[in-house]
Amino acid sequence: MIKKQQQSFLIVAPFECAWRDDLRFREAGRGCVSFEAFALNDVTVVFREHVGSQQYHYKRDNSPHYTVIIGSHKNRRLKIEADGKTVVDEAGGGLCCSTAFQSYWISFYDGLISVGKGRYPFQNLAFQWLDTNPNCTVQYVGLSSWDKHVGYRNVNVMPLTQNHISLWKHVNCGIYEGEYESEGEDGTEDKRRCHETWGLENFLESWELSDMFFVVGKEERAIPAHKVILAASGNFGLSMSAKDIIQLKDLTYPVLHSFLQFIYTGRTWVPVSQLSSLRTLSLHFEVNSLAKKCEEFIERFKLNKKLFDSAKSIEILYPSSRPHYGESFPSGVPVDINKLKRFYVTGEYSDVEIHIEGYDTFFRSHKVLLSLWSVPFTKMFTNGMSESMSTEVCLKDVSLEAFKIMLEYMYSGEFNKENIMDIGMLLLQLLLLADQFGVSALHQECCKMLLECLSEDLVCPILQVISSIPSCKLIEETCERKFAMNFDYCTTASTDFVLLDEQTFTNILQHKDLTVTSEERVLNAILLWCLRAEELHGWELVEKKIFTSSPEILFEDRLQSFNNFLSLVRFPLLPHALLKKLEWSMLSKQITALNYLVKEAIDFLELGLVNPGQDQKFQHRRSSFRELQYICDGDSNGVLYFAGTSYGAHQWVNPVLAKRITVAASTPVSRYTDPKVLASRTYQGTSFTGPLIEDGKVSSWWMVDIGTDHQLICNYYTLRQDGSRAFIRSWNFQGSVDGKNWTNLRVHENDQTVCKPGQFASWPVTGSNSLLPFRFFRVCLTAPTSDENNQWSLCTCFLELYGYFR
């Protein structure tokens, strides 16, 4: 049983779980729990959407949940289970302790589960796992056990705030097994994607890319080094061109080795007897951090000689050394980043010029620094290729701006994100460049930024580029999910989606999160993709084309794809009238698969001959839009009325007064130009807006803003004339995303519909633009009214909009 001791200590018995109201993420799917645990093994933490019972056990839970087990298999493994299925089973011995409480933290951020040890969350990361198809509804935290009692105390749940950004830096590139690692020609593992295993220590006392050397000791032993690294660490008086030789005949090799080891790794070991010589060498070359550490040890040794055994070595660490996994060069070593930036700008100690084909610009750089970040560059400079013997390199098919940003990143470990966030394609080019040259830290930063700023307008361009790049699998899946959840918009805002490859489009059509207003949208999108359409249209236009052509000519090499895709359309969900049209269409007559599926759907609707069961084609999809259907003039089914009820939450009040929507006019508000009248249910005898000069033209308009968080795919609208006889004859009904750039949804020229004072009139919105979602709508006069005395007065006392509302 669960016991409390001193209010802050609880013991969880085997096969039980403790749930508390305060152990809950503030935001579903995002939070961190920290705690101390005392256990022989199996510290078990459960994440669920709802609270479980005391007798709850995750092995018997059929609902969505995650389980993190620290110290599984007698304190030898770390396990993570998703919905009862083991997804992580890694060696993790010693994580639990039976003799004392240990501190742990576990964070959950959109499927990224991070586990750390220690009392400070987001530090001392031990392991991470990323669920590519996460359950982001988990919110409650349960403290459980397996077959031994577990003690818990100091349990806290906190929001992630900005700490998730630092957690993303640690995400291993190799999430998708087998996609990143390959065998090099020499049989060695290609570390192209994991620069964390590669660092300055690989160039310590290496002749590879060296441009100077020390001559040390009486035996005159030659020790190679790299000018740019030494110059950024101290003052060595190095020249710009000649191959420097620094004579150190009075110094022993072990001292120089400790000195260089500290510079190249941020850590060294030195016998106590050599501390003085190491300090002298450090002072001579102004490696001040090492000199200071030597002095500290020497002073401590003077105070108490018993502290040290002069025959043994002591370890010296660079003061700011941070051994956490995933830190980028040059942190952890005594290299001055500001000096590196200066060397990049001035070209000091450079040994290579990089030219980008098609541009006159070139970059003076340092082979060793490029090689630190990039194994491809390392191979280029060291594997006997032409570049290894030359001081010039020419790169083809590379974006100049993206390469410049990558190069700046290699010298500083950071870049100005604000300059990139506004230019989606530049960020994508930078990601591809980082992938090409294996700069994995930059690749991860770009992936993270793309995920953070991903919009519906970006998913198609991104998918066209990255679908064949294994290292971008997470972005690809996220874009496919974003596309699927915004299917209406992504298939009607532009025809970019027809450029997607077949597999990507298939993934979207089969995605479990596909959200669409109607199955007709799915059919139209398939037709557009198979036609490689350059303009948006529906199936009716394809029907007209097929009268003068044939499926083989229209669809060309995508005809088979069209037949395959048809099975993904849920025809039984289409309106019966539309199915009858399709049944008698030329499309159905010429395409056997379409004819069969349409007839099957009609039989289902008319005769119920098919037992739907669990067949997906009979199941309704998700819809992010609510259909507000026009029934009759002045009905209560429109957007403005719906907003007046707080979207169905309470009795109607004028939505303008409730500030649910905003109505504006071309002329200032006055007694007869009252915005709230247009949303009112009460007839107003005099209600008009006057003319305004816009772009040199006379215009009068009423405009509706349905709100920041809302969109409408408008398919009908209603106006009501006030008591005057200034009837509108020519006007445009328009939509806008930003309230500045307007799209014509219906153009009226010499329309005689309105002919009586107080009359209602309604019109359907058709055509390709009727498929687009907008936030702003307006009725705009384009020619004088029927009243010569009030030619430009837009006399309207009611406006209503219909369609698919979100």
PDB file of C-alpha atoms in Angstrom, residues 123-233:
ATOM      1  CA  GLN A 123      21.010  19.331 -16.729  1.00  0.00           C
ATOM      2  CA  ASN A 124      22.962  16.060 -16.602  1.00  0.00           C
ATOM      3  CA  LEU A 125      20.952  14.534 -19.406  1.00  0.00           C
ATOM      4  CA  ALA A 126      21.184  10.724 -19.329  1.00  0.00           C
ATOM      5  CA  PHE A 127      18.965   9.633 -22.223  1.00  0.00           C
ATOM      6  CA  GLN A 128      16.443  10.859 -24.806  1.00  0.00           C
ATOM      7  CA  TRP A 129      13.880   9.234 -27.048  1.00  0.00           C
ATOM      8  CA  LEU A 130      11.712  10.945 -29.645  1.00  0.00           C
ATOM      9  CA  ASP A 131       8.292   9.515 -30.506  1.00  0.00           C
ATOM     10  CA  THR A 132       7.676  10.469 -34.134  1.00  0.00           C
ATOM     11  CA  ASN A 133       3.941   9.922 -33.718  1.00  0.00           C
ATOM     12  CA  PRO A 134       3.411  11.218 -30.196  1.00  0.00           C
ATOM     13  CA  ASN A 135       0.396  11.188 -27.948  1.00  0.00           C
ATOM     14  CA  CYS A 136       0.358  14.846 -26.897  1.00  0.00           C
ATOM     15  CA  THR A 137      -2.653  14.532 -24.585  1.00  0.00           C
ATOM     16  CA  VAL A 138      -0.733  13.040 -21.645  1.00  0.00           C
ATOM     17  CA  GLN A 139      -0.970  15.325 -18.642  1.00  0.00           C
ATOM     18  CA  TYR A 140      -1.013  13.392 -15.352  1.00  0.00           C
ATOM     19  CA  VAL A 141       2.068  11.860 -13.708  1.00  0.00           C
ATOM     20  CA  GLY A 142       1.871   8.651 -11.695  1.00  0.00           C
ATOM     21  CA  LEU A 143       4.614   7.278  -9.408  1.00  0.00           C
ATOM     22  CA  SER A 144       4.648   3.497  -9.578  1.00  0.00           C
ATOM     23  CA  SER A 145       6.767   0.424  -8.863  1.00  0.00           C
ATOM     24  CA  TRP A 146       7.264  -3.110 -10.142  1.00  0.00           C
ATOM     25  CA  ASP A 147       8.049  -5.812  -7.608  1.00  0.00           C
ATOM     26  CA  LYS A 148       9.835  -3.807  -4.894  1.00  0.00           C
ATOM     27  CA  HIS A 149       8.762  -0.927  -2.653  1.00  0.00           C
ATOM     28  CA  VAL A 150       9.899   2.477  -3.928  1.00  0.00           C
ATOM     29  CA  GLY A 151      10.207   5.611  -1.818  1.00  0.00           C
ATOM     30  CA  TYR A 152       9.556   9.044  -3.346  1.00  0.00           C
ATOM     31  CA  ARG A 153      10.005  12.543  -1.968  1.00  0.00           C
ATOM     32  CA  ASN A 154      10.337  16.168  -3.142  1.00  0.00           C
ATOM     33  CA  VAL A 155       8.200  15.514  -6.197  1.00  0.00           C
ATOM     34  CA  ASN A 156       7.550  18.596  -8.348  1.00  0.00           C
ATOM     35  CA  VAL A 157       5.937  19.187 -11.727  1.00  0.00           C
ATOM     36  CA  MET A 158       7.013  22.292 -13.621  1.00  0.00           C
ATOM     37  CA  PRO A 159       6.451  23.829 -17.070  1.00  0.00           C
ATOM     38  CA  LEU A 160       9.202  23.571 -19.663  1.00  0.00           C
ATOM     39  CA  THR A 161       9.171  27.290 -20.606  1.00  0.00           C
ATOM     40  CA  GLN A 162      12.272  27.808 -22.747  1.00  0.00           C
ATOM     41  CA  ASN A 163      14.202  24.821 -21.416  1.00  0.00           C
ATOM     42  CA  HIS A 164      12.931  22.558 -24.199  1.00  0.00           C
ATOM     43  CA  ILE A 165      15.140  24.471 -26.628  1.00  0.00           C
ATOM     44  CA  SER A 166      18.259  23.266 -24.825  1.00  0.00           C
ATOM     45  CA  LEU A 167      16.878  19.721 -24.734  1.00  0.00           C
ATOM     46  CA  TRP A 168      16.542  19.655 -28.511  1.00  0.00           C
ATOM     47  CA  LYS A 169      20.300  20.231 -28.823  1.00  0.00           C
ATOM     48  CA  HIS A 170      20.869  16.772 -27.390  1.00  0.00           C
ATOM     49  CA  VAL A 171      18.611  14.866 -29.773  1.00  0.00           C
ATOM     50  CA  ASN A 172      20.712  12.138 -31.350  1.00  0.00           C
ATOM     51  CA  CYS A 173      20.907  12.350 -35.121  1.00  0.00           C
ATOM     52  CA  GLY A 174      20.525   8.590 -35.379  1.00  0.00           C
ATOM     53  CA  ILE A 175      16.923   8.299 -34.259  1.00  0.00           C
ATOM     54  CA  TYR A 176      16.020   6.273 -37.309  1.00  0.00           C
ATOM     55  CA  GLU A 177      17.994   3.093 -37.158  1.00  0.00           C
ATOM     56  CA  GLY A 178      20.248   2.374 -40.079  1.00  0.00           C
ATOM     57  CA  GLU A 179      19.666   5.656 -41.870  1.00  0.00           C
ATOM     58  CA  TYR A 180      22.706   7.662 -40.924  1.00  0.00           C
ATOM     59  CA  GLU A 181      25.608   5.343 -40.369  1.00  0.00           C
ATOM     60  CA  SER A 182      27.469   3.696 -43.181  1.00  0.00           C
ATOM     61  CA  GLU A 183      30.773   2.029 -43.696  1.00  0.00           C
ATOM     62  CA  GLY A 184      33.531   4.073 -45.271  1.00  0.00           C
ATOM     63  CA  GLU A 185      35.755   2.747 -47.972  1.00  0.00           C
ATOM     64  CA  ASP A 186      38.314   1.714 -45.388  1.00  0.00           C
ATOM     65  CA  GLY A 187      35.709  -0.127 -43.316  1.00  0.00           C
ATOM     66  CA  THR A 188      35.570   2.552 -40.612  1.00  0.00           C
ATOM     67  CA  GLU A 189      32.329   4.010 -39.396  1.00  0.00           C
ATOM     68  CA  ASP A 190      31.320   7.200 -41.194  1.00  0.00           C
ATOM     69  CA  LYS A 191      30.641   9.771 -38.474  1.00  0.00           C
ATOM     70  CA  ARG A 192      29.187  12.229 -40.915  1.00  0.00           C
ATOM     71  CA  ARG A 193      26.069  12.799 -38.829  1.00  0.00           C
ATOM     72  CA  CYS A 194      27.529  12.705 -35.326  1.00  0.00           C
ATOM     73  CA  HIS A 195      30.207  15.360 -34.908  1.00  0.00           C
ATOM     74  CA  GLU A 196      29.884  14.959 -31.123  1.00  0.00           C
ATOM     75  CA  THR A 197      32.323  12.043 -31.398  1.00  0.00           C
ATOM     76  CA  TRP A 198      34.740  14.260 -33.305  1.00  0.00           C
ATOM     77  CA  GLY A 199      36.705  17.156 -31.876  1.00  0.00           C
ATOM     78  CA  LEU A 200      40.002  18.964 -31.557  1.00  0.00           C
ATOM     79  CA  GLU A 201      41.498  15.960 -29.758  1.00  0.00           C
ATOM     80  CA  ASN A 202      41.522  14.186 -33.132  1.00  0.00           C
ATOM     81  CA  PHE A 203      44.074  16.723 -34.347  1.00  0.00           C
ATOM     82  CA  LEU A 204      46.245  16.712 -31.215  1.00  0.00           C
ATOM     83  CA  GLU A 205      49.868  16.219 -32.306  1.00  0.00           C
ATOM     84  CA  SER A 206      48.626  15.175 -35.737  1.00  0.00           C
ATOM     85  CA  TRP A 207      50.454  16.080 -38.926  1.00  0.00           C
ATOM     86  CA  GLU A 208      47.078  16.198 -40.696  1.00  0.00           C
ATOM     87  CA  LEU A 209      46.388  19.822 -41.729  1.00  0.00           C
ATOM     88  CA  SER A 210      49.208  21.094 -39.481  1.00  0.00           C
ATOM     89  CA  ASP A 211      50.996  24.279 -40.585  1.00  0.00           C
ATOM     90  CA  MET A 212      53.659  24.616 -37.879  1.00  0.00           C
ATOM     91  CA  PHE A 213      55.557  22.446 -35.391  1.00  0.00           C
ATOM     92  CA  PHE A 214      57.525  22.559 -32.155  1.00  0.00           C
ATOM     93  CA  VAL A 215      61.037  21.180 -31.818  1.00  0.00           C
ATOM     94  CA  VAL A 216      61.274  19.934 -28.235  1.00  0.00           C
ATOM     95  CA  GLY A 217      64.048  18.496 -26.042  1.00  0.00           C
ATOM     96  CA  LYS A 218      67.642  17.638 -26.719  1.00  0.00           C
ATOM     97  CA  GLU A 219      66.508  14.897 -29.080  1.00  0.00           C
ATOM     98  CA  GLU A 220      64.803  17.659 -31.130  1.00  0.00           C
ATOM     99  CA  ARG A 221      61.529  15.859 -31.452  1.00  0.00           C
ATOM    100  CA  ALA A 222      59.119  17.497 -33.894  1.00  0.00           C
ATOM    101  CA  ILE A 223      55.540  17.991 -32.611  1.00  0.00           C
ATOM    102  CA  PRO A 224      52.974  19.301 -35.134  1.00  0.00           C
ATOM    103  CA  ALA A 225      50.231  21.844 -34.348  1.00  0.00           C
ATOM    104  CA  HIS A 226      47.828  24.263 -36.061  1.00  0.00           C
ATOM    105  CA  LYS A 227      48.364  28.014 -36.126  1.00  0.00           C
ATOM    106  CA  VAL A 228      44.716  29.071 -35.906  1.00  0.00           C
ATOM    107  CA  ILE A 229      44.149  26.945 -32.794  1.00  0.00           C
ATOM    108  CA  LEU A 230      47.282  28.163 -31.018  1.00  0.00           C
ATOM    109  CA  ALA A 231      46.706  31.796 -31.997  1.00  0.00           C
ATOM    110  CA  ALA A 232      43.130  31.626 -30.614  1.00  0.00           C
ATOM    111  CA  SER A 233      44.427  30.132 -27.327  1.00  0.00           C
TER     112      SER A 233
END
